[in-house]
C-alpha atoms as a PDB file:
ATOM      1  CA  MET A   1     -10.180  -8.243 -35.975  1.00  0.00           C
ATOM      2  CA  ILE A   2      -6.652  -6.993 -35.371  1.00  0.00           C
ATOM      3  CA  ILE A   3      -6.453  -5.065 -38.638  1.00  0.00           C
ATOM      4  CA  ALA A   4     -10.065  -3.904 -38.402  1.00  0.00           C
ATOM      5  CA  ASP A   5      -9.509  -2.564 -34.900  1.00  0.00           C
ATOM      6  CA  LYS A   6      -6.403  -0.665 -35.993  1.00  0.00           C
ATOM      7  CA  LEU A   7      -8.120   0.788 -39.074  1.00  0.00           C
ATOM      8  CA  ARG A   8     -11.216   1.735 -37.093  1.00  0.00           C
ATOM      9  CA  HIS A   9      -8.989   4.133 -35.133  1.00  0.00           C
ATOM     10  CA  THR A  10      -6.669   5.326 -37.919  1.00  0.00           C
ATOM     11  CA  ASN A  11      -8.427   5.350 -41.323  1.00  0.00           C
ATOM     12  CA  ARG A  12     -12.208   5.191 -41.421  1.00  0.00           C
ATOM     13  CA  ALA A  13     -12.393   4.727 -45.198  1.00  0.00           C
ATOM     14  CA  GLU A  14      -9.946   1.814 -45.191  1.00  0.00           C
ATOM     15  CA  TYR A  15     -11.830   0.355 -42.227  1.00  0.00           C
ATOM     16  CA  ILE A  16     -15.054   0.242 -44.235  1.00  0.00           C
ATOM     17  CA  LEU A  17     -13.329  -1.309 -47.250  1.00  0.00           C
ATOM     18  CA  TYR A  18     -11.642  -3.886 -45.011  1.00  0.00           C
ATOM     19  CA  MET A  19     -14.935  -4.778 -43.364  1.00  0.00           C
ATOM     20  CA  TRP A  20     -16.530  -5.245 -46.793  1.00  0.00           C
ATOM     21  CA  GLN A  21     -13.667  -7.568 -47.626  1.00  0.00           C
ATOM     22  CA  LEU A  22     -14.350  -9.549 -44.442  1.00  0.00           C
ATOM     23  CA  GLU A  23     -18.027  -9.801 -45.337  1.00  0.00           C
ATOM     24  CA  ASP A  24     -17.033 -11.369 -48.658  1.00  0.00           C
ATOM     25  CA  LEU A  25     -14.540 -13.659 -46.924  1.00  0.00           C
ATOM     26  CA  ILE A  26     -17.236 -14.854 -44.528  1.00  0.00           C
ATOM     27  CA  ARG A  27     -19.649 -15.330 -47.445  1.00  0.00           C
ATOM     28  CA  SER A  28     -17.053 -17.524 -49.165  1.00  0.00           C
ATOM     29  CA  TYR A  29     -17.461 -19.904 -46.213  1.00  0.00           C
ATOM     30  CA  GLY A  30     -21.259 -19.704 -46.379  1.00  0.00           C
ATOM     31  CA  CYS A  31     -21.346 -17.683 -43.147  1.00  0.00           C
ATOM     32  CA  ASN A  32     -20.501 -20.972 -41.444  1.00  0.00           C
ATOM     33  CA  PHE A  33     -18.188 -20.249 -38.540  1.00  0.00           C
ATOM     34  CA  ASP A  34     -17.009 -23.858 -38.206  1.00  0.00           C
ATOM     35  CA  GLU A  35     -15.823 -23.856 -41.842  1.00  0.00           C
ATOM     36  CA  LEU A  36     -14.226 -20.450 -41.460  1.00  0.00           C
ATOM     37  CA  ASN A  37     -12.475 -21.530 -38.277  1.00  0.00           C
ATOM     38  CA  GLU A  38     -11.219 -24.793 -39.754  1.00  0.00           C
ATOM     39  CA  HIS A  39      -9.982 -23.453 -43.080  1.00  0.00           C
ATOM     40  CA  TYR A  40      -9.050 -19.844 -42.368  1.00  0.00           C
ATOM     41  CA  LEU A  41      -8.636 -18.921 -38.720  1.00  0.00           C
ATOM     42  CA  ARG A  42      -6.494 -21.865 -37.770  1.00  0.00           C
ATOM     43  CA  GLY A  43      -3.723 -20.403 -39.920  1.00  0.00           C
ATOM     44  CA  PHE A  44      -3.313 -17.453 -37.555  1.00  0.00           C
ATOM     45  CA  GLN A  45      -0.339 -17.673 -35.209  1.00  0.00           C
ATOM     46  CA  LEU A  46      -1.715 -16.097 -32.028  1.00  0.00           C
ATOM     47  CA  ASP A  47      -1.592 -16.926 -28.347  1.00  0.00           C
ATOM     48  CA  GLU A  48      -4.618 -18.715 -26.893  1.00  0.00           C
ATOM     49  CA  ALA A  49      -6.259 -15.610 -25.466  1.00  0.00           C
ATOM     50  CA  ARG A  50      -5.967 -13.628 -28.723  1.00  0.00           C
ATOM     51  CA  MET A  51      -7.106 -16.642 -30.725  1.00  0.00           C
ATOM     52  CA  ALA A  52     -10.196 -17.039 -28.530  1.00  0.00           C
ATOM     53  CA  GLU A  53     -10.947 -13.330 -29.001  1.00  0.00           C
ATOM     54  CA  LEU A  54     -10.473 -13.657 -32.776  1.00  0.00           C
ATOM     55  CA  ARG A  55     -12.762 -16.687 -32.969  1.00  0.00           C
ATOM     56  CA  ARG A  56     -15.442 -14.944 -30.918  1.00  0.00           C
ATOM     57  CA  TRP A  57     -15.253 -11.879 -33.177  1.00  0.00           C
ATOM     58  CA  TYR A  58     -15.569 -13.886 -36.409  1.00  0.00           C
ATOM     59  CA  SER A  59     -18.311 -16.023 -34.878  1.00  0.00           C
ATOM     60  CA  ASP A  60     -20.244 -12.859 -34.022  1.00  0.00           C
ATOM     61  CA  LEU A  61     -19.772 -11.531 -37.561  1.00  0.00           C
ATOM     62  CA  CYS A  62     -21.035 -14.817 -39.048  1.00  0.00           C
ATOM     63  CA  ARG A  63     -24.076 -14.769 -36.765  1.00  0.00           C
ATOM     64  CA  MET A  64     -24.823 -11.099 -37.490  1.00  0.00           C
ATOM     65  CA  MET A  65     -24.612 -11.637 -41.246  1.00  0.00           C
ATOM     66  CA  VAL A  66     -27.161 -14.435 -41.050  1.00  0.00           C
ATOM     67  CA  GLU A  67     -29.447 -12.547 -38.642  1.00  0.00           C
ATOM     68  CA  GLU A  68     -29.293  -9.337 -40.690  1.00  0.00           C
ATOM     69  CA  GLY A  69     -30.017 -11.142 -43.949  1.00  0.00           C
ATOM     70  CA  VAL A  70     -26.738 -10.246 -45.652  1.00  0.00           C
ATOM     71  CA  LYS A  71     -25.533 -13.803 -46.080  1.00  0.00           C
ATOM     72  CA  ASP A  72     -25.514 -13.471 -49.881  1.00  0.00           C
ATOM     73  CA  SER A  73     -25.110  -9.718 -50.430  1.00  0.00           C
ATOM     74  CA  GLY A  74     -25.365  -6.377 -48.729  1.00  0.00           C
ATOM     75  CA  HIS A  75     -23.590  -5.008 -45.705  1.00  0.00           C
ATOM     76  CA  LEU A  76     -23.809  -5.417 -41.967  1.00  0.00           C
ATOM     77  CA  GLN A  77     -25.560  -2.657 -40.061  1.00  0.00           C
ATOM     78  CA  ILE A  78     -22.306  -1.768 -38.279  1.00  0.00           C
ATOM     79  CA  ASN A  79     -20.742  -1.099 -41.674  1.00  0.00           C
ATOM     80  CA  LYS A  80     -23.760   0.861 -42.865  1.00  0.00           C
ATOM     81  CA  ASN A  81     -23.519   2.966 -39.709  1.00  0.00           C
ATOM     82  CA  ALA A  82     -19.825   3.679 -40.313  1.00  0.00           C
ATOM     83  CA  LEU A  83     -20.630   4.769 -43.870  1.00  0.00           C
ATOM     84  CA  SER A  84     -23.556   6.867 -42.651  1.00  0.00           C
ATOM     85  CA  GLU A  85     -21.298   8.741 -40.221  1.00  0.00           C
ATOM     86  CA  LEU A  86     -18.938   9.584 -43.062  1.00  0.00           C
ATOM     87  CA  GLU A  87     -21.850  10.584 -45.297  1.00  0.00           C
ATOM     88  CA  GLU A  88     -23.115  13.032 -42.680  1.00  0.00           C
ATOM     89  CA  LEU A  89     -19.656  14.563 -42.264  1.00  0.00           C
ATOM     90  CA  HIS A  90     -19.201  14.709 -46.050  1.00  0.00           C
ATOM     91  CA  GLN A  91     -22.424  16.697 -46.413  1.00  0.00           C
ATOM     92  CA  ARG A  92     -21.453  19.080 -43.608  1.00  0.00           C
ATOM     93  CA  LEU A  93     -18.018  19.676 -45.141  1.00  0.00           C
ATOM     94  CA  LEU A  94     -19.539  20.422 -48.554  1.00  0.00           C
ATOM     95  CA  ALA A  95     -22.140  22.772 -47.065  1.00  0.00           C
ATOM     96  CA  SER A  96     -19.523  24.812 -45.211  1.00  0.00           C
ATOM     97  CA  ASP A  97     -17.449  27.568 -46.786  1.00  0.00           C
ATOM     98  CA  ARG A  98     -14.578  26.727 -44.440  1.00  0.00           C
ATOM     99  CA  PHE A  99     -13.334  23.699 -46.399  1.00  0.00           C
ATOM    100  CA  PRO A 100     -12.539  24.781 -49.985  1.00  0.00           C
ATOM    101  CA  TYR A 101      -9.789  22.176 -50.348  1.00  0.00           C
ATOM    102  CA  TYR A 102     -12.230  19.365 -49.514  1.00  0.00           C
ATOM    103  CA  ARG A 103     -14.809  20.820 -51.880  1.00  0.00           C
ATOM    104  CA  SER A 104     -12.140  21.004 -54.596  1.00  0.00           C
ATOM    105  CA  MET A 105     -11.283  17.312 -54.138  1.00  0.00           C
ATOM    106  CA  TYR A 106     -14.994  16.500 -54.261  1.00  0.00           C
ATOM    107  CA  TYR A 107     -15.475  18.376 -57.539  1.00  0.00           C
ATOM    108  CA  LYS A 108     -12.438  16.630 -58.997  1.00  0.00           C
ATOM    109  CA  ALA A 109     -13.997  13.231 -58.162  1.00  0.00           C
ATOM    110  CA  LEU A 110     -17.582  14.241 -59.010  1.00  0.00           C
ATOM    111  CA  PRO A 111     -17.503  13.390 -62.755  1.00  0.00           C
ATOM    112  CA  TYR A 112     -16.404   9.853 -61.856  1.00  0.00           C
ATOM    113  CA  ILE A 113     -19.107   9.606 -59.203  1.00  0.00           C
ATOM    114  CA  VAL A 114     -21.788  10.736 -61.659  1.00  0.00           C
ATOM    115  CA  GLU A 115     -20.597   8.275 -64.301  1.00  0.00           C
ATOM    116  CA  LEU A 116     -20.403   5.395 -61.823  1.00  0.00           C
ATOM    117  CA  ARG A 117     -23.842   6.121 -60.386  1.00  0.00           C
ATOM    118  CA  ALA A 118     -25.293   6.083 -63.892  1.00  0.00           C
ATOM    119  CA  ARG A 119     -23.711   2.653 -64.476  1.00  0.00           C
ATOM    120  CA  GLN A 120     -24.540   1.065 -61.116  1.00  0.00           C
ATOM    121  CA  LYS A 121     -27.344  -1.404 -60.960  1.00  0.00           C
ATOM    122  CA  HIS A 122     -29.548  -0.787 -57.963  1.00  0.00           C
ATOM    123  CA  ASP A 123     -33.076  -1.561 -56.886  1.00  0.00           C
ATOM    124  CA  THR A 124     -35.667   1.124 -57.419  1.00  0.00           C
ATOM    125  CA  THR A 125     -36.209   1.893 -53.724  1.00  0.00           C
ATOM    126  CA  THR A 126     -32.713   2.922 -52.706  1.00  0.00           C
ATOM    127  CA  GLU A 127     -30.093   4.564 -54.833  1.00  0.00           C
ATOM    128  CA  PRO A 128     -26.590   4.386 -53.389  1.00  0.00           C
ATOM    129  CA  SER A 129     -25.268   7.629 -51.951  1.00  0.00           C
ATOM    130  CA  GLU A 130     -22.346   9.367 -53.572  1.00  0.00           C
ATOM    131  CA  LEU A 131     -20.025   8.031 -50.882  1.00  0.00           C
ATOM    132  CA  GLU A 132     -21.317   4.489 -51.233  1.00  0.00           C
ATOM    133  CA  THR A 133     -20.664   4.821 -54.955  1.00  0.00           C
ATOM    134  CA  CYS A 134     -17.106   5.901 -54.130  1.00  0.00           C
ATOM    135  CA  PHE A 135     -16.599   2.925 -51.851  1.00  0.00           C
ATOM    136  CA  ASN A 136     -18.087   0.582 -54.447  1.00  0.00           C
ATOM    137  CA  ALA A 137     -15.640   1.951 -57.025  1.00  0.00           C
ATOM    138  CA  LEU A 138     -12.618   1.425 -54.787  1.00  0.00           C
ATOM    139  CA  TYR A 139     -13.768  -2.012 -53.714  1.00  0.00           C
ATOM    140  CA  GLY A 140     -14.403  -3.001 -57.331  1.00  0.00           C
ATOM    141  CA  THR A 141     -10.919  -1.810 -58.284  1.00  0.00           C
ATOM    142  CA  PHE A 142      -9.495  -3.831 -55.401  1.00  0.00           C
ATOM    143  CA  LEU A 143     -11.303  -6.945 -56.668  1.00  0.00           C
ATOM    144  CA  LEU A 144      -9.997  -6.386 -60.199  1.00  0.00           C
ATOM    145  CA  ARG A 145      -6.452  -6.211 -58.826  1.00  0.00           C
ATOM    146  CA  LEU A 146      -6.982  -9.434 -56.876  1.00  0.00           C
ATOM    147  CA  GLN A 147      -8.116 -11.124 -60.067  1.00  0.00           C
ATOM    148  CA  HIS A 148      -5.099  -9.723 -61.948  1.00  0.00           C
ATOM    149  CA  LYS A 149      -7.405  -8.032 -64.446  1.00  0.00           C
ATOM    150  CA  GLU A 150      -6.339  -5.041 -66.464  1.00  0.00           C
ATOM    151  CA  ILE A 151      -7.396  -1.700 -65.048  1.00  0.00           C
ATOM    152  CA  SER A 152      -7.720   1.107 -67.565  1.00  0.00           C
ATOM    153  CA  PRO A 153      -5.842   4.366 -66.991  1.00  0.00           C
ATOM    154  CA  GLU A 154      -9.198   6.147 -66.635  1.00  0.00           C
ATOM    155  CA  THR A 155     -10.275   3.744 -63.890  1.00  0.00           C
ATOM    156  CA  GLN A 156      -6.916   4.128 -62.166  1.00  0.00           C
ATOM    157  CA  GLN A 157      -7.280   7.911 -62.212  1.00  0.00           C
ATOM    158  CA  ALA A 158     -10.844   7.699 -60.914  1.00  0.00           C
ATOM    159  CA  ALA A 159      -9.717   5.404 -58.100  1.00  0.00           C
ATOM    160  CA  LYS A 160      -6.870   7.775 -57.241  1.00  0.00           C
ATOM    161  CA  ASP A 161      -9.123  10.849 -57.092  1.00  0.00           C
ATOM    162  CA  ILE A 162     -11.819   9.037 -55.140  1.00  0.00           C
ATOM    163  CA  SER A 163      -9.238   7.585 -52.775  1.00  0.00           C
ATOM    164  CA  THR A 164      -7.812  11.051 -52.143  1.00  0.00           C
ATOM    165  CA  LEU A 165     -11.288  12.381 -51.358  1.00  0.00           C
ATOM    166  CA  LEU A 166     -12.068   9.510 -48.976  1.00  0.00           C
ATOM    167  CA  GLY A 167      -8.675   9.803 -47.320  1.00  0.00           C
ATOM    168  CA  GLN A 168      -9.278  13.483 -46.616  1.00  0.00           C
ATOM    169  CA  LEU A 169     -12.774  12.693 -45.345  1.00  0.00           C
ATOM    170  CA  SER A 170     -11.288  10.087 -43.021  1.00  0.00           C
ATOM    171  CA  ASP A 171      -8.813  12.654 -41.694  1.00  0.00           C
ATOM    172  CA  TYR A 172     -11.654  15.077 -40.995  1.00  0.00           C
ATOM    173  CA  TYR A 173     -13.594  12.284 -39.299  1.00  0.00           C
ATOM    174  CA  PHE A 174     -10.840  11.782 -36.733  1.00  0.00           C
ATOM    175  CA  LYS A 175     -10.289  15.521 -36.286  1.00  0.00           C
ATOM    176  CA  ASP A 176     -14.014  15.884 -35.605  1.00  0.00           C
ATOM    177  CA  LYS A 177     -13.929  13.031 -33.075  1.00  0.00           C
ATOM    178  CA  GLU A 178     -10.930  14.540 -31.313  1.00  0.00           C
ATOM    179  CA  LYS A 179     -12.407  18.051 -31.211  1.00  0.00           C
ATOM    180  CA  PRO A 180     -15.700  18.833 -32.966  1.00  0.00           C
ATOM    181  CA  ILE A 181     -15.120  20.772 -36.154  1.00  0.00           C
ATOM    182  CA  ASP A 182     -16.587  24.259 -36.359  1.00  0.00           C
ATOM    183  CA  PHE A 183     -18.417  24.320 -39.684  1.00  0.00           C
ATOM    184  CA  GLU A 184     -19.567  27.951 -39.333  1.00  0.00           C
ATOM    185  CA  GLN A 185     -17.619  31.015 -40.470  1.00  0.00           C
END
């Protein structure tokens, strides 16, 4: 909650990746708040008020994951909404002639996106968006690092280029929230 709140206001891309990590953490406890509280949350060193707030937040996340049917896989609607906001901004930035640097970063990452989308397994009704593919790539790289698995130089370069693109998109997201971006010439 503390990290998520900070990231929500400073780096939208890292916020989404962090929330995906929390979804997996909650899944590891079977979306059972009592188990999560006993074996994970009790290790936090917070005052009573902050601890109560933290417990309430995790309890709500556990409940939402069960209610939204993402107990085993998938993402919470709040996380889908955050990704959707970035997707909309991404499309607007690409459609505008005012952001050649962003478009350049996109085209640098595009071959990786195309390759990853071709490799991704998905159901036939919904293909992941380009941005979701980018987030999946970064999250997968994160998981490989956690497992101390070797990451090829090509994958490292793809992650770097995709991360740069998402970082710039996150910057534009906050600029647009502060003062709406003029996408017209």
